[in-house]
C-alpha atoms as one frame of an Amber mdcrd trajectory, in Angstrom:
protein
 -32.649-125.364 -39.859 -30.995-126.069 -43.237 -29.648-129.237 -43.841 -26.365
-130.569 -45.563 -27.465-132.117 -49.195 -24.109-134.175 -49.326 -23.037-132.859
 -52.956 -20.805-129.895 -52.347 -21.379-127.858 -48.464 -25.186-126.933 -50.984
 -27.603-126.072 -47.904 -31.044-126.329 -48.910 -34.153-125.386 -47.480 -36.992
-128.438 -47.019 -39.759-126.011 -46.504 -38.629-123.409 -49.417 -38.637-126.565
 -51.480 -41.788-128.106 -51.054 -42.787-124.326 -51.662 -41.333-124.389 -54.665
 -42.662-127.363 -55.968 -45.560-126.732 -55.099 -45.591-123.162 -57.358 -44.465
-125.929 -60.333 -47.889-127.813 -59.358 -49.855-125.520 -60.012 -48.751-123.767
 -63.389 -50.358-124.005 -66.253 -49.283-127.079 -67.957 -51.798-128.097 -71.079
 -49.798-127.013 -74.604 -53.314-125.554 -76.674 -52.827-126.921 -80.260 -50.637
-123.949 -81.299 -48.546-125.882 -79.533 -48.201-122.523 -77.057 -49.309-123.101
 -73.426 -53.153-123.241 -72.518 -54.632-119.552 -71.520 -51.499-117.407 -74.058
 -52.765-116.207 -76.349 -50.478-113.747 -79.242 -53.450-111.054 -79.839 -53.430
-110.124 -76.026 -49.671-108.509 -76.294 -48.321-105.259 -76.238 -51.963-103.889
 -77.212 -52.036-101.090 -79.923 -53.929 -98.921 -76.967 -51.415 -99.765 -75.034
 -48.084 -98.655 -76.910 -50.024 -95.462 -78.337 -49.662 -94.307 -74.816 -46.385
 -95.342 -74.373 -45.122 -93.240 -77.041 -47.315 -90.495 -77.001 -45.216 -90.648
 -73.112 -42.198 -89.900 -74.944 -40.795 -86.185 -75.153 -39.402 -87.137 -78.369
 -43.373 -87.850 -79.849 -45.058 -84.506 -77.559 -42.250 -82.289 -79.187 -42.744
 -83.214 -83.067 -46.818 -81.954 -82.206 -46.379 -79.419 -80.238 -44.063 -78.099
 -82.797 -45.737 -78.367 -86.029 -48.857 -77.076 -84.322 -46.851 -73.846 -84.196
 -45.339 -73.749 -87.582 -48.504 -72.007 -88.494 -48.217 -68.679 -85.737 -43.855
 -69.043 -87.119 -44.768 -68.559 -90.572 -48.098 -65.618 -89.858 -44.888 -64.136
 -87.417 -42.541 -63.912 -90.485 -44.804 -61.992 -93.169 -45.728 -59.634 -90.806
 -42.302 -58.925 -89.990 -41.061 -58.914 -93.510 -43.967 -57.093 -96.395 -46.378
 -59.286 -98.512 -46.869 -59.624-101.996 -49.131 -55.959-102.103 -50.656 -58.077
-105.189 -52.162 -60.860-103.081 -54.189 -62.724-105.815 -50.535 -62.714-108.336
 -47.027 -64.896-107.804 -46.064 -67.384-106.055 -47.197 -69.472-103.296 -45.068
 -67.445-101.166 -46.376 -64.150-102.747 -50.556 -65.747-102.154 -49.619 -67.136
 -98.782 -51.285 -64.047 -97.667 -54.551 -64.378-100.083 -56.514 -66.421 -98.199
 -56.841 -69.256 -95.932 -56.283 -71.523 -97.485 -54.154 -70.394 -99.664 -52.327
 -69.581 -96.299 -52.285 -74.013 -95.641 -50.777 -74.655 -98.950 -47.974 -72.717
 -97.991 -47.413 -74.056 -95.069 -47.297 -77.540 -97.358 -44.870 -76.013 -99.467
 -41.776 -74.760 -97.698 -42.711 -78.708 -95.046 -42.841 -81.054 -98.091 -39.321
 -80.506 -99.186 -37.936 -81.474 -94.695 -40.111 -81.503 -91.849 -42.456 -83.690
 -93.282 -40.357 -86.132 -94.065 -38.295 -85.826 -91.442 -40.759 -86.271 -88.909
 -42.211 -90.098 -90.240 -39.322 -91.198 -90.332 -38.679 -89.961 -87.049 -41.076
 -91.830 -85.491 -40.671 -95.226 -88.509 -36.897 -95.601 -87.928 -37.103 -94.646
 -84.545 -39.653 -97.278 -82.867 -37.883-101.230 -83.798 -34.402 -99.423 -82.996
 -34.651 -97.257 -79.609 -35.565-100.490 -78.015 -32.274-101.957 -79.175 -30.667
 -99.025 -78.214 -32.670 -99.301 -74.243 -31.701-103.280 -74.192 -35.902-104.211
 -73.823 -35.989-105.714 -77.595 -34.885-108.319 -75.903 -37.910-108.677 -72.856
 -40.943-107.899 -75.293 -39.577-110.262 -77.462 -39.461-112.767 -74.322 -43.263
-111.699 -73.694 -43.680-113.100 -76.040 -44.444-111.198 -78.315 -44.662-113.108
 -81.510 -42.022-110.916 -83.855 -44.135-109.924 -86.364 -47.096-108.742 -83.887
 -44.469-106.908 -82.896 -43.049-105.166 -85.388 -47.064-104.225 -86.836 -47.681
-102.984 -83.532 -45.065-101.071 -83.329 -45.649 -99.464 -87.576 -49.350 -98.987
 -86.921 -48.308 -96.785 -84.008 -45.573 -94.563 -85.955 -48.324 -94.663 -88.998
 -51.163 -93.073 -86.031 -48.816 -91.122 -84.507 -47.300 -89.937 -88.248 -51.824
 -89.377 -89.766 -51.955 -87.203 -86.465 -48.983 -84.943 -87.312 -49.682 -84.758
 -90.849 -53.594 -83.234 -90.543 -52.668 -80.954 -87.371 -50.697 -78.572 -90.057
 -53.798 -78.106 -92.059 -56.276 -78.641 -89.378 -54.028 -75.065 -87.279 -52.393
 -73.385 -90.797 -56.332 -73.353 -91.782 -57.342 -71.888 -88.624 -54.647 -69.010
 -87.846 -55.918 -68.570 -91.665 -58.998 -68.068 -91.467 -59.294 -65.836 -88.641
 -55.595 -63.183 -90.033 -56.597 -64.007 -93.515 -59.851 -65.252 -94.233 -61.679
 -67.603 -96.054 -61.646 -66.461 -98.910 -61.118 -68.039-102.399 -57.832 -69.942
-103.092 -55.930 -68.554-105.303 -53.812 -70.764-107.935 -49.915 -69.083-109.195
 -51.849 -68.800-112.624 -54.645 -67.128-111.640 -57.108 -69.961-111.554 -60.292
 -68.808-107.911 -61.601 -71.973-106.657 -64.731 -71.355-103.719 -64.091 -71.602
-100.297 -65.709 -75.326 -99.784 -63.810 -76.344-103.041 -60.734 -75.384-102.110
 -60.822 -77.256 -98.287 -62.043 -80.338-100.551 -58.587 -79.734-102.480 -57.169
 -79.594 -99.393 -58.165 -82.577 -97.718 -57.543 -84.656-100.760 -54.360 -82.657
-100.629 -53.448 -84.288 -97.048 -54.059 -87.670 -98.103 -52.424 -87.725-101.149
 -49.074 -86.550 -98.791 -49.662 -89.308 -95.632 -49.873 -91.864 -98.980 -46.654
 -89.891-100.704 -45.162 -90.818 -97.776 -45.523 -94.082 -97.027 -42.071 -94.983
 -98.859 -40.401 -92.923 -96.448 -42.329 -94.762 -93.402 -41.808 -98.129 -95.349
 -37.380 -96.645 -95.397 -36.793 -96.154 -91.837 -38.910 -98.962 -90.641 -36.762
-101.153 -92.575 -33.673 -98.927 -91.842 -35.045 -99.767 -88.010 -35.015-103.477
 -88.097 -31.395-103.475 -89.225 -29.659-100.992 -86.689 -29.666-100.672 -83.242
 -28.801 -96.710 -84.161 -32.283 -94.630 -83.710 -30.194 -91.967 -85.400 -28.353
 -93.817 -88.493 -32.914 -95.354 -89.094 -33.688 -91.969 -89.511 -31.160 -89.671
 -90.543 -30.348 -92.324 -93.626 -34.276 -91.920 -94.164 -34.162 -88.699 -94.362
 -30.844 -88.439 -96.764 -31.678 -90.765 -99.173 -35.144 -88.769 -99.666 -32.940
 -84.742 -99.605 -30.709 -87.733-101.926 -34.154 -88.168-104.811 -34.410 -84.234
-104.612 -31.127 -83.236-105.492 -31.583 -86.412-108.298 -34.575 -84.455-109.222
 -33.303 -81.342-109.889 -30.066 -83.180-112.912 -32.579 -82.203-115.672 -30.005
 -84.350-117.761 -31.427 -87.557-116.430 -34.135 -86.924-118.296 -36.828 -89.274
-117.787 -34.826 -91.172-115.512 -36.137 -88.808-112.515 -39.587 -90.267-113.393
 -38.435 -93.437-110.441 -37.148 -91.473-107.348 -39.379 -91.681-104.636 -40.150
 -88.137-104.175 -40.616 -86.839-108.319 -44.204 -86.657-107.151 -43.709 -85.300
-103.430 -45.105 -81.877-104.993 -48.179 -83.223-107.169 -50.461 -82.013-105.143
 -50.226 -79.077-105.813 -52.259 -80.447-109.806 -56.149 -80.200-107.157 -55.747
 -76.568-105.533 -56.742 -75.577-110.369 -60.301 -75.472-111.226 -59.348 -78.106
-113.811 -57.957 -80.703-112.141 -54.532 -83.429-113.848 -54.614 -86.471-111.906
 -51.885 -87.872-114.627 -49.138 -87.227-111.546 -51.333 -87.576-109.226 -52.146
 -91.319-109.391 -48.591 -91.314-110.800 -47.656 -90.408-107.733 -49.579 -93.105
-105.647 -48.417 -95.558-107.822 -44.125 -94.489-106.852 -45.723 -94.660-103.684
 -47.015 -97.600-103.356 -44.651 -99.574-105.026 -41.950 -98.650-103.074 -43.133
 -99.039 -99.528 -44.625-102.365-100.192 -41.076-103.603-101.063 -39.670-102.051
 -97.450 -42.445-102.658 -95.508 -41.654-106.438 -96.871 -37.958-105.972 -96.205
 -38.218-105.073 -93.421 -40.331-107.708 -92.640 -38.175-110.787 -93.343 -35.076
-108.880 -92.379 -36.671-108.855 -88.539 -37.777-112.178 -88.810 -33.728-113.070
 -89.146 -32.537-110.904 -87.084 -30.963-112.510 -84.124 -31.943-110.455 -81.134
 -29.674-109.745 -78.367 -30.690-106.320 -77.078
């Protein structure tokens, strides 16, 4: 039975009031040294494994990884349909692609390094925060509560793992496909140098590591744009456009030494590793350039996200 409380005709149920009172009393009200409710631990929110599983279940992640795995087979079909160079030990990277499995991996890196690989990294990092904003779920994640710095760190870590997985998957599948179709021979460089199969595997491993490090600037820029917009396409597209613009400017020889400061100038420095006499100058410059750009972009992203007014 309801009773009138005499104020605006609002009716209340004494039993319901008592139940709410009991629940409120049972709710922990102690405050820890850090000002949080006793028992709350920020390091238990948004665990890495949970976020990783969540991202792996997304269709875009599955499609990207699937396309990377299929790309070497597409290249093989292209060579089977077309006409490869009659001399498999001379020419450019495309002409030498069928000389051996290591050369086939080099071709896979070469044809995907300009657009595909930067786009994959931009997709994983540019979509990570912006997609939550577009789904209006970002404010609920922060209300769990997940500290902002932890949310950004966990999101970036998962994006990094997915990017590395894609960048490693390409040479691994390409190597297996190359061994099946072209054999495990020496790696032949355009200059005519022959690197043994064992040494070429080490060179390809170092090339993969270099590409991961060099593309870190793309990850930093994409993350910065991701925390600055609620449109995932804008963050991803903006990053890819910057990468393309940098590549275009790098082709303008009139810029001379200024091209050395472009983030994509040393994108293909890993080619120096496919040689009997490795020149480390461009490789070191590429790593340094990427580290500087990445650090600046990540610091700006952290600062922007910490001060951002999250309303979605």
